[in-house]
């Protein structure tokens, strides 16, 4: 159900913003997602303590409100497409679609590894560290830097800024296992939030840029399919157990590197 809702809903971003302004428009999604993510480490215990029925009811209510909001601001009408009699249909690029899928795998797997490994490193190497607030700080920074990062991507180019963000995430993942103080943990959380905002803002515009406007749902669907495969890979790799921090950090570097190569190569594919 989430897959059926999410891909078409996010593909609507192309309807509400010019293609050159898509990263700036997507920064609003990153802002909201970062705020929701920041509440996660702090609110999970409270929500779960309410019991499964009430917890699922809250989630269902939020989804229904989101659906009503979409229906209110975006009535059910078709996207205006160019006159097919005077314009040849824009062909799909199989290379572009493959790169979207690969970027979805790399970004999702890398961020999943970071989100799981960083708290474990804090627990093991910084005894007594407030893990939940520090993890929440990463998402708060992600939210606060979303709009400036969107403006930078609009000015410098989405592909270039995404590659920069993925390179920074790979470097931060590589240095994650070396932290041994609370101050370094706070700094690393802040830097990871700021760097990932450069990536998160660009994912949907990146996917939309690889497909014709009438195939927007295909672009976002492929990206999220890559993310779903990444989560399956994570479950297979971990087997329900915690991986050694060094191995997790190395895999995160590899995942972000693969995503960066996909985005870089897509920027060189002719439209």
Short mmCIF file of C-alpha atoms in Angstrom, two decimals:
data_model
loop_
_atom_site.label_atom_id
_atom_site.label_comp_id
_atom_site.label_asym_id
_atom_site.label_seq_id
_atom_site.Cartn_x
_atom_site.Cartn_y
_atom_site.Cartn_z
CA UNK A 1 0.00 0.00 0.00
CA UNK A 2 2.84 2.41 0.81
CA UNK A 3 4.47 1.68 -2.56
CA UNK A 4 1.22 2.37 -4.42
CA UNK A 5 0.86 5.69 -2.57
CA UNK A 6 4.44 6.94 -2.36
CA UNK A 7 5.72 6.80 -5.95
CA UNK A 8 2.74 8.56 -7.62
CA UNK A 9 2.54 11.10 -4.79
CA UNK A 10 6.19 12.12 -5.06
CA UNK A 11 6.10 12.13 -8.86
CA UNK A 12 3.64 15.03 -8.52
CA UNK A 13 6.63 17.17 -7.56
CA UNK A 14 7.31 17.62 -11.27
CA UNK A 15 3.85 19.15 -11.70
CA UNK A 16 4.29 21.79 -8.99
CA UNK A 17 7.79 23.04 -9.90
CA UNK A 18 9.81 23.84 -12.99
CA UNK A 19 12.49 21.24 -13.69
CA UNK A 20 15.25 23.76 -12.97
CA UNK A 21 13.70 24.41 -9.54
CA UNK A 22 12.98 20.81 -8.55
CA UNK A 23 15.79 20.54 -5.94
CA UNK A 24 14.52 23.69 -4.23
CA UNK A 25 10.96 22.32 -4.21
CA UNK A 26 12.19 18.95 -2.94
CA UNK A 27 13.89 20.70 -0.02
CA UNK A 28 10.44 21.12 1.55
CA UNK A 29 10.04 17.33 1.53
CA UNK A 30 13.50 16.96 3.07
CA UNK A 31 12.64 19.52 5.74
CA UNK A 32 9.47 17.66 6.74
CA UNK A 33 11.20 14.27 6.54
CA UNK A 34 14.07 15.50 8.70
CA UNK A 35 11.70 16.80 11.37
CA UNK A 36 9.80 13.49 11.35
CA UNK A 37 13.08 11.58 11.55
CA UNK A 38 14.24 13.73 14.47
CA UNK A 39 11.11 12.79 16.40
CA UNK A 40 11.67 9.09 15.72
CA UNK A 41 14.39 8.28 18.30
CA UNK A 42 12.53 10.33 20.91
CA UNK A 43 8.94 9.28 20.17
CA UNK A 44 9.33 5.58 19.26
CA UNK A 45 9.11 4.36 22.84
CA UNK A 46 6.11 6.57 23.59
CA UNK A 47 4.19 5.44 20.50
CA UNK A 48 4.97 1.76 21.03
CA UNK A 49 3.89 2.02 24.67
CA UNK A 50 0.39 2.93 23.48
CA UNK A 51 -0.10 -0.57 22.12
CA UNK A 52 -0.30 -1.90 18.55
CA UNK A 53 -3.91 -0.89 17.91
CA UNK A 54 -3.43 2.76 18.82
CA UNK A 55 0.00 2.95 17.17
CA UNK A 56 -1.37 1.64 13.86
CA UNK A 57 -4.42 3.88 14.19
CA UNK A 58 -2.16 6.95 14.52
CA UNK A 59 -0.17 5.90 11.43
CA UNK A 60 -3.33 5.27 9.41
CA UNK A 61 -4.79 8.61 10.47
CA UNK A 62 -1.66 10.46 9.37
CA UNK A 63 -1.75 8.73 5.97
CA UNK A 64 -5.42 9.58 5.51
CA UNK A 65 -4.73 13.22 6.35
CA UNK A 66 -1.89 13.25 3.81
CA UNK A 67 -4.21 11.78 1.16
CA UNK A 68 -6.87 14.41 1.87
CA UNK A 69 -4.26 17.17 1.71
CA UNK A 70 -3.04 15.92 -1.67
CA UNK A 71 -6.60 15.71 -2.97
CA UNK A 72 -7.28 19.26 -1.79
CA UNK A 73 -4.20 20.94 -3.25
CA UNK A 74 -3.98 18.76 -6.38
CA UNK A 75 -7.33 17.86 -7.93
CA UNK A 76 -7.55 14.77 -10.10
CA UNK A 77 -6.60 16.03 -13.54
CA UNK A 78 -4.17 14.81 -16.16
CA UNK A 79 -0.75 16.28 -16.79
CA UNK A 80 -0.69 18.52 -19.87
CA UNK A 81 1.58 16.82 -22.36
CA UNK A 82 2.97 18.14 -25.65
CA UNK A 83 0.87 17.60 -28.76
CA UNK A 84 1.93 14.19 -30.00
CA UNK A 85 1.09 15.13 -33.58
CA UNK A 86 3.84 17.76 -33.63
CA UNK A 87 6.33 16.28 -31.13
CA UNK A 88 7.96 12.87 -31.35
CA UNK A 89 7.59 10.89 -28.11
CA UNK A 90 10.68 11.08 -25.94
CA UNK A 91 12.22 7.60 -25.72
CA UNK A 92 13.13 5.98 -22.44
CA UNK A 93 16.82 5.58 -21.72
CA UNK A 94 17.50 2.12 -20.31
CA UNK A 95 20.87 3.33 -19.07
CA UNK A 96 19.18 6.22 -17.27
CA UNK A 97 16.64 3.88 -15.67
CA UNK A 98 19.41 1.55 -14.53
CA UNK A 99 21.32 4.45 -13.00
CA UNK A 100 18.20 5.61 -11.12
CA UNK A 101 17.76 2.11 -9.71
CA UNK A 102 21.44 1.88 -8.76
CA UNK A 103 21.35 5.26 -7.05
CA UNK A 104 18.30 4.15 -5.06
CA UNK A 105 20.15 1.04 -3.89
CA UNK A 106 23.31 2.94 -2.94
CA UNK A 107 21.72 5.90 -1.15
CA UNK A 108 19.24 3.79 0.82
CA UNK A 109 21.73 1.10 1.83
CA UNK A 110 24.38 3.65 2.77
CA UNK A 111 22.05 5.70 4.94
CA UNK A 112 20.62 2.56 6.56
CA UNK A 113 24.11 1.41 7.48
CA UNK A 114 24.96 4.85 8.87
CA UNK A 115 21.74 5.02 10.91
CA UNK A 116 22.36 1.60 12.48
CA UNK A 117 26.13 1.78 12.92
CA UNK A 118 26.50 5.31 14.29
CA UNK A 119 24.47 4.63 17.48
CA UNK A 120 26.40 1.39 18.04
CA UNK A 121 29.74 3.20 17.71
CA UNK A 122 28.56 5.80 20.23
CA UNK A 123 27.51 3.12 22.72
CA UNK A 124 30.77 1.20 22.40
CA UNK A 125 33.30 4.02 22.16
CA UNK A 126 31.66 6.87 24.08
CA UNK A 127 30.23 5.34 27.28
CA UNK A 128 27.29 7.28 28.67
CA UNK A 129 26.68 9.24 25.46
CA UNK A 130 23.02 10.33 24.95
CA UNK A 131 22.55 8.27 21.80
CA UNK A 132 18.93 9.19 20.99
CA UNK A 133 19.42 13.00 21.20
CA UNK A 134 22.61 12.82 19.12
CA UNK A 135 20.86 10.75 16.45
CA UNK A 136 17.96 13.20 16.59
CA UNK A 137 20.45 16.04 16.08
CA UNK A 138 21.47 14.48 12.76
CA UNK A 139 17.87 14.62 11.51
CA UNK A 140 17.34 18.13 12.88
CA UNK A 141 20.44 19.30 10.99
CA UNK A 142 19.12 17.54 7.90
CA UNK A 143 15.88 19.51 8.23
CA UNK A 144 17.53 22.87 8.96
CA UNK A 145 19.95 22.64 6.04
CA UNK A 146 17.39 21.33 3.54
CA UNK A 147 16.26 24.67 2.09
CA UNK A 148 19.79 26.18 1.80
CA UNK A 149 20.96 22.93 0.20
CA UNK A 150 18.08 23.11 -2.28
CA UNK A 151 19.07 26.65 -3.23
CA UNK A 152 22.68 25.53 -3.75
CA UNK A 153 21.56 22.62 -5.96
CA UNK A 154 19.38 24.94 -8.03
CA UNK A 155 22.31 27.30 -8.52
CA UNK A 156 25.16 24.81 -9.12
CA UNK A 157 23.27 21.87 -10.63
CA UNK A 158 21.60 18.91 -8.97
CA UNK A 159 23.97 16.21 -10.23
CA UNK A 160 27.07 18.10 -9.10
CA UNK A 161 25.70 18.79 -5.62
CA UNK A 162 24.47 15.21 -5.18
CA UNK A 163 27.89 13.82 -6.09
CA UNK A 164 29.48 16.23 -3.60
CA UNK A 165 27.05 15.15 -0.87
CA UNK A 166 27.64 11.44 -1.55
CA UNK A 167 31.41 11.95 -1.47
CA UNK A 168 31.12 13.73 1.88
CA UNK A 169 28.89 10.95 3.25
CA UNK A 170 31.45 8.35 2.18
CA UNK A 171 34.25 10.26 3.93
CA UNK A 172 32.19 10.69 7.11
CA UNK A 173 31.23 7.00 7.09
CA UNK A 174 34.91 6.08 6.78
CA UNK A 175 35.77 8.24 9.80
CA UNK A 176 32.80 7.16 11.89
CA UNK A 177 34.61 4.37 13.71
CA UNK A 178 37.42 6.68 14.88
CA UNK A 179 35.34 8.89 17.19
CA UNK A 180 36.15 8.57 20.89
CA UNK A 181 34.55 11.65 22.47
CA UNK A 182 31.12 13.16 22.87
CA UNK A 183 32.14 16.38 21.10
CA UNK A 184 33.30 14.45 18.03
CA UNK A 185 30.04 12.48 18.07
CA UNK A 186 27.98 15.67 18.06
CA UNK A 187 30.14 17.16 15.28
CA UNK A 188 29.86 14.01 13.19
CA UNK A 189 26.07 13.89 13.59
CA UNK A 190 25.82 17.54 12.50
CA UNK A 191 28.09 17.04 9.50
CA UNK A 192 26.26 13.90 8.38
CA UNK A 193 22.92 15.68 8.57
CA UNK A 194 24.21 18.62 6.51
CA UNK A 195 25.93 16.38 3.95
CA UNK A 196 22.92 14.10 3.52
CA UNK A 197 20.65 17.08 2.89
CA UNK A 198 22.67 17.68 -0.30
CA UNK A 199 21.75 14.14 -1.34
CA UNK A 200 18.18 13.87 -0.08
CA UNK A 201 17.03 17.04 -1.84
CA UNK A 202 18.22 15.74 -5.18
CA UNK A 203 16.96 12.16 -5.22
CA UNK A 204 13.45 12.78 -6.58
CA UNK A 205 14.56 15.50 -9.07
CA UNK A 206 17.34 13.12 -10.18
CA UNK A 207 14.84 10.32 -10.82
CA UNK A 208 12.42 12.64 -12.63
CA UNK A 209 15.19 14.01 -14.85
CA UNK A 210 15.88 10.55 -16.31
CA UNK A 211 12.36 9.98 -17.68
CA UNK A 212 9.89 11.92 -19.86
CA UNK A 213 7.30 13.97 -17.91
CA UNK A 214 4.53 11.48 -18.69
CA UNK A 215 6.63 8.68 -17.13
CA UNK A 216 7.36 10.51 -13.86
CA UNK A 217 5.87 7.70 -11.78
CA UNK A 218 8.24 5.21 -13.43
CA UNK A 219 11.27 7.27 -12.41
CA UNK A 220 10.29 7.60 -8.76
CA UNK A 221 9.06 3.99 -8.68
CA UNK A 222 12.41 2.69 -9.90
CA UNK A 223 14.29 4.77 -7.34
CA UNK A 224 12.17 3.42 -4.48
CA UNK A 225 12.44 -0.11 -5.90
CA UNK A 226 16.19 0.26 -5.57
CA UNK A 227 15.65 1.40 -1.99
CA UNK A 228 13.49 -1.66 -1.28
CA UNK A 229 16.18 -3.93 -2.69
CA UNK A 230 18.73 -2.17 -0.49
CA UNK A 231 16.67 -2.89 2.63
CA UNK A 232 16.40 -6.54 1.56
CA UNK A 233 20.17 -6.65 1.09
CA UNK A 234 20.59 -5.14 4.54
CA UNK A 235 18.40 -7.85 6.07
CA UNK A 236 20.41 -10.52 4.25
CA UNK A 237 23.77 -9.04 5.27
CA UNK A 238 22.87 -8.54 8.91
CA UNK A 239 20.77 -11.68 9.41
CA UNK A 240 19.09 -9.93 12.33
CA UNK A 241 22.45 -9.35 14.03
CA UNK A 242 24.64 -6.27 14.39
CA UNK A 243 27.54 -6.19 11.95
CA UNK A 244 31.00 -5.16 13.20
CA UNK A 245 31.24 -1.34 13.01
CA UNK A 246 34.27 -1.45 10.73
CA UNK A 247 32.49 -3.73 8.25
CA UNK A 248 29.31 -1.62 8.34
CA UNK A 249 31.28 1.58 7.77
CA UNK A 250 33.14 0.00 4.85
CA UNK A 251 29.89 -1.17 3.27
CA UNK A 252 28.43 2.33 3.72
CA UNK A 253 31.43 3.85 1.94
CA UNK A 254 30.97 1.35 -0.90
CA UNK A 255 27.22 2.04 -1.13
CA UNK A 256 27.65 5.81 -1.24
CA UNK A 257 30.45 5.38 -3.79
CA UNK A 258 28.22 3.31 -6.08
CA UNK A 259 25.42 5.88 -5.77
CA UNK A 260 27.85 8.69 -6.55
CA UNK A 261 29.07 6.91 -9.68
CA UNK A 262 25.46 6.39 -10.84
CA UNK A 263 24.60 10.06 -10.36
CA UNK A 264 27.85 11.20 -12.00
CA UNK A 265 27.28 8.93 -15.01
CA UNK A 266 23.65 10.03 -15.33
CA UNK A 267 24.83 13.63 -15.56
CA UNK A 268 26.76 12.68 -18.69
CA UNK A 269 23.89 10.87 -20.41
CA UNK A 270 22.52 13.10 -23.20
CA UNK A 271 18.87 14.14 -22.62
#
